[in-house]
mmCIF file with all atom_site columns, C-alpha atoms in Angstrom:
data_model
loop_
_atom_site.group_PDB
_atom_site.id
_atom_site.type_symbol
_atom_site.label_atom_id
_atom_site.label_alt_id
_atom_site.label_comp_id
_atom_site.label_asym_id
_atom_site.label_entity_id
_atom_site.label_seq_id
_atom_site.pdbx_PDB_ins_code
_atom_site.Cartn_x
_atom_site.Cartn_y
_atom_site.Cartn_z
_atom_site.occupancy
_atom_site.B_iso_or_equiv
_atom_site.pdbx_formal_charge
_atom_site.auth_seq_id
_atom_site.auth_comp_id
_atom_site.auth_asym_id
_atom_site.auth_atom_id
_atom_site.pdbx_PDB_model_num
ATOM 1  C CA . MET A 1 1  ? -107.758 1.285  -163.099 1.00 0.00 ? 1  MET A CA 1
ATOM 2  C CA . VAL A 1 2  ? -111.351 2.364  -163.557 1.00 0.00 ? 2  VAL A CA 1
ATOM 3  C CA . GLY A 1 3  ? -112.150 4.375  -166.674 1.00 0.00 ? 3  GLY A CA 1
ATOM 4  C CA . ILE A 1 4  ? -114.619 7.195  -167.081 1.00 0.00 ? 4  ILE A CA 1
ATOM 5  C CA . ASN A 1 5  ? -117.408 7.184  -169.652 1.00 0.00 ? 5  ASN A CA 1
ATOM 6  C CA . GLY A 1 6  ? -119.596 9.989  -170.923 1.00 0.00 ? 6  GLY A CA 1
ATOM 7  C CA . VAL A 1 7  ? -123.231 9.091  -171.544 1.00 0.00 ? 7  VAL A CA 1
ATOM 8  C CA . LYS A 1 8  ? -126.072 11.030 -173.110 1.00 0.00 ? 8  LYS A CA 1
ATOM 9  C CA . TYR A 1 9  ? -129.729 10.033 -172.731 1.00 0.00 ? 9  TYR A CA 1
ATOM 10 C CA . LYS A 1 10 ? -132.889 11.457 -174.255 1.00 0.00 ? 10 LYS A CA 1
ATOM 11 C CA . LEU A 1 11 ? -135.822 11.479 -171.833 1.00 0.00 ? 11 LEU A CA 1
ATOM 12 C CA . MET A 1 12 ? -139.183 11.813 -173.561 1.00 0.00 ? 12 MET A CA 1
ATOM 13 C CA . PRO A 1 13 ? -142.010 13.187 -171.423 1.00 0.00 ? 13 PRO A CA 1
ATOM 14 C CA . GLU A 1 14 ? -145.509 11.717 -171.506 1.00 0.00 ? 14 GLU A CA 1
ATOM 15 C CA . SER A 1 15 ? -146.989 14.991 -172.804 1.00 0.00 ? 15 SER A CA 1
ATOM 16 C CA . THR A 1 16 ? -146.307 18.639 -173.583 1.00 0.00 ? 16 THR A CA 1
ATOM 17 C CA . GLU A 1 17 ? -147.639 19.500 -170.116 1.00 0.00 ? 17 GLU A CA 1
ATOM 18 C CA . VAL A 1 18 ? -144.768 17.834 -168.224 1.00 0.00 ? 18 VAL A CA 1
ATOM 19 C CA . ASP A 1 19 ? -142.481 20.190 -166.273 1.00 0.00 ? 19 ASP A CA 1
ATOM 20 C CA . LEU A 1 20 ? -139.038 19.456 -167.734 1.00 0.00 ? 20 LEU A CA 1
ATOM 21 C CA . LYS A 1 21 ? -137.319 21.339 -164.893 1.00 0.00 ? 21 LYS A CA 1
ATOM 22 C CA . GLU A 1 22 ? -138.794 18.861 -162.394 1.00 0.00 ? 22 GLU A CA 1
ATOM 23 C CA . MET A 1 23 ? -137.672 16.019 -164.644 1.00 0.00 ? 23 MET A CA 1
ATOM 24 C CA . GLU A 1 24 ? -134.170 17.541 -164.811 1.00 0.00 ? 24 GLU A CA 1
ATOM 25 C CA . ASN A 1 25 ? -133.945 17.883 -161.021 1.00 0.00 ? 25 ASN A CA 1
ATOM 26 C CA . ALA A 1 26 ? -134.986 14.241 -160.575 1.00 0.00 ? 26 ALA A CA 1
ATOM 27 C CA . ALA A 1 27 ? -132.413 13.104 -163.167 1.00 0.00 ? 27 ALA A CA 1
ATOM 28 C CA . LYS A 1 28 ? -129.625 15.090 -161.484 1.00 0.00 ? 28 LYS A CA 1
ATOM 29 C CA . LYS A 1 29 ? -130.409 13.451 -158.150 1.00 0.00 ? 29 LYS A CA 1
ATOM 30 C CA . ILE A 1 30 ? -130.394 9.975  -159.721 1.00 0.00 ? 30 ILE A CA 1
ATOM 31 C CA . VAL A 1 31 ? -127.043 10.618 -161.456 1.00 0.00 ? 31 VAL A CA 1
ATOM 32 C CA . GLU A 1 32 ? -125.483 11.767 -158.174 1.00 0.00 ? 32 GLU A CA 1
ATOM 33 C CA . GLU A 1 33 ? -126.880 8.759  -156.267 1.00 0.00 ? 33 GLU A CA 1
ATOM 34 C CA . PHE A 1 34 ? -125.406 6.518  -158.982 1.00 0.00 ? 34 PHE A CA 1
ATOM 35 C CA . GLY A 1 35 ? -121.988 8.078  -158.352 1.00 0.00 ? 35 GLY A CA 1
ATOM 36 C CA . GLY A 1 36 ? -121.979 9.970  -161.639 1.00 0.00 ? 36 GLY A CA 1
ATOM 37 C CA . THR A 1 37 ? -121.022 13.558 -162.384 1.00 0.00 ? 37 THR A CA 1
ATOM 38 C CA . ASN A 1 38 ? -123.685 15.792 -163.936 1.00 0.00 ? 38 ASN A CA 1
ATOM 39 C CA . LYS A 1 39 ? -122.301 17.624 -166.966 1.00 0.00 ? 39 LYS A CA 1
ATOM 40 C CA . GLU A 1 40 ? -125.020 19.144 -169.132 1.00 0.00 ? 40 GLU A CA 1
ATOM 41 C CA . TYR A 1 41 ? -128.788 19.229 -169.410 1.00 0.00 ? 41 TYR A CA 1
ATOM 42 C CA . SER A 1 42 ? -130.553 20.653 -172.435 1.00 0.00 ? 42 SER A CA 1
ATOM 43 C CA . ILE A 1 43 ? -133.952 20.725 -174.101 1.00 0.00 ? 43 ILE A CA 1
ATOM 44 C CA . GLU A 1 44 ? -134.515 19.386 -177.617 1.00 0.00 ? 44 GLU A CA 1
ATOM 45 C CA . ASN A 1 45 ? -137.600 20.433 -179.560 1.00 0.00 ? 45 ASN A CA 1
ATOM 46 C CA . ILE A 1 46 ? -139.266 17.368 -181.075 1.00 0.00 ? 46 ILE A CA 1
ATOM 47 C CA . ALA A 1 47 ? -142.590 18.320 -182.741 1.00 0.00 ? 47 ALA A CA 1
ATOM 48 C CA . PHE A 1 48 ? -145.920 20.000 -182.038 1.00 0.00 ? 48 PHE A CA 1
ATOM 49 C CA . GLY A 1 49 ? -144.722 21.516 -178.762 1.00 0.00 ? 49 GLY A CA 1
ATOM 50 C CA . LEU A 1 50 ? -143.238 18.279 -177.448 1.00 0.00 ? 50 LEU A CA 1
ATOM 51 C CA . ARG A 1 51 ? -139.727 18.659 -176.051 1.00 0.00 ? 51 ARG A CA 1
ATOM 52 C CA . ALA A 1 52 ? -137.228 16.118 -174.746 1.00 0.00 ? 52 ALA A CA 1
ATOM 53 C CA . LEU A 1 53 ? -134.719 16.442 -171.919 1.00 0.00 ? 53 LEU A CA 1
ATOM 54 C CA . ILE A 1 54 ? -131.139 15.581 -172.907 1.00 0.00 ? 54 ILE A CA 1
ATOM 55 C CA . VAL A 1 55 ? -129.087 14.327 -169.952 1.00 0.00 ? 55 VAL A CA 1
ATOM 56 C CA . PHE A 1 56 ? -125.275 14.179 -170.210 1.00 0.00 ? 56 PHE A CA 1
ATOM 57 C CA . PHE A 1 57 ? -123.116 12.844 -167.385 1.00 0.00 ? 57 PHE A CA 1
ATOM 58 C CA . PHE A 1 58 ? -119.855 11.040 -166.609 1.00 0.00 ? 58 PHE A CA 1
ATOM 59 C CA . TYR A 1 59 ? -119.648 7.775  -164.687 1.00 0.00 ? 59 TYR A CA 1
ATOM 60 C CA . HIS A 1 60 ? -117.012 5.210  -163.721 1.00 0.00 ? 60 HIS A CA 1
ATOM 61 C CA . ASP A 1 61 ? -117.134 2.177  -165.988 1.00 0.00 ? 61 ASP A CA 1
ATOM 62 C CA . ASP A 1 62 ? -117.230 -0.222 -163.060 1.00 0.00 ? 62 ASP A CA 1
ATOM 63 C CA . LYS A 1 63 ? -120.907 0.767  -162.664 1.00 0.00 ? 63 LYS A CA 1
ATOM 64 C CA . ASN A 1 64 ? -123.720 -1.038 -164.501 1.00 0.00 ? 64 ASN A CA 1
ATOM 65 C CA . ILE A 1 65 ? -125.190 1.585  -166.844 1.00 0.00 ? 65 ILE A CA 1
ATOM 66 C CA . ASP A 1 66 ? -128.354 -0.508 -167.311 1.00 0.00 ? 66 ASP A CA 1
ATOM 67 C CA . VAL A 1 67 ? -129.238 0.304  -163.707 1.00 0.00 ? 67 VAL A CA 1
ATOM 68 C CA . MET A 1 68 ? -129.017 4.013  -164.522 1.00 0.00 ? 68 MET A CA 1
ATOM 69 C CA . GLU A 1 69 ? -131.316 3.662  -167.522 1.00 0.00 ? 69 GLU A CA 1
ATOM 70 C CA . GLU A 1 70 ? -133.852 1.792  -165.396 1.00 0.00 ? 70 GLU A CA 1
ATOM 71 C CA . ARG A 1 71 ? -133.758 4.480  -162.695 1.00 0.00 ? 71 ARG A CA 1
ATOM 72 C CA . LEU A 1 72 ? -134.184 7.290  -165.233 1.00 0.00 ? 72 LEU A CA 1
ATOM 73 C CA . SER A 1 73 ? -137.179 5.499  -166.749 1.00 0.00 ? 73 SER A CA 1
ATOM 74 C CA . LYS A 1 74 ? -138.906 5.549  -163.337 1.00 0.00 ? 74 LYS A CA 1
ATOM 75 C CA . ILE A 1 75 ? -138.909 9.349  -163.099 1.00 0.00 ? 75 ILE A CA 1
ATOM 76 C CA . PRO A 1 76 ? -142.556 10.480 -162.960 1.00 0.00 ? 76 PRO A CA 1
ATOM 77 C CA . ASN A 1 77 ? -143.986 11.474 -166.365 1.00 0.00 ? 77 ASN A CA 1
ATOM 78 C CA . VAL A 1 78 ? -141.096 9.972  -168.371 1.00 0.00 ? 78 VAL A CA 1
ATOM 79 C CA . ALA A 1 79 ? -142.519 8.043  -171.334 1.00 0.00 ? 79 ALA A CA 1
ATOM 80 C CA . SER A 1 80 ? -139.199 6.673  -172.624 1.00 0.00 ? 80 SER A CA 1
ATOM 81 C CA . VAL A 1 81 ? -135.433 6.790  -172.140 1.00 0.00 ? 81 VAL A CA 1
ATOM 82 C CA . GLN A 1 82 ? -133.097 6.444  -175.112 1.00 0.00 ? 82 GLN A CA 1
ATOM 83 C CA . LEU A 1 83 ? -129.305 6.131  -175.006 1.00 0.00 ? 83 LEU A CA 1
ATOM 84 C CA . ILE A 1 84 ? -128.084 8.521  -177.710 1.00 0.00 ? 84 ILE A CA 1
ATOM 85 C CA . ASP A 1 85 ? -124.325 8.661  -177.070 1.00 0.00 ? 85 ASP A CA 1
ATOM 86 C CA . MET A 1 86 ? -121.738 6.799  -175.035 1.00 0.00 ? 86 MET A CA 1
ATOM 87 C CA . ARG A 1 87 ? -117.981 7.245  -175.177 1.00 0.00 ? 87 ARG A CA 1
ATOM 88 C CA . LYS A 1 88 ? -114.823 6.639  -173.196 1.00 0.00 ? 88 LYS A CA 1
ATOM 89 C CA . ILE A 1 89 ? -113.559 9.870  -171.608 1.00 0.00 ? 89 ILE A CA 1
ATOM 90 C CA . ALA A 1 90 ? -110.526 8.618  -169.688 1.00 0.00 ? 90 ALA A CA 1
#
């Protein structure tokens, strides 16, 4: 039986000028193409006007999560992708 994991990533934009809504829409599309289930998207204030996009989704553990991280890192204007939480859901 395939389990379900919950994963949370922090996507850092290249600058304060980046449209985080566009970044969120791109991330949602990537999660769906990966076979994941979008759960929650939020904004985290970092410093000096810089904000990060927090992406939380579920995925089946038969998928290679490294592929997801690579795809998220290719979103335009994303400077870095950091895994901040991962846990077994079911």
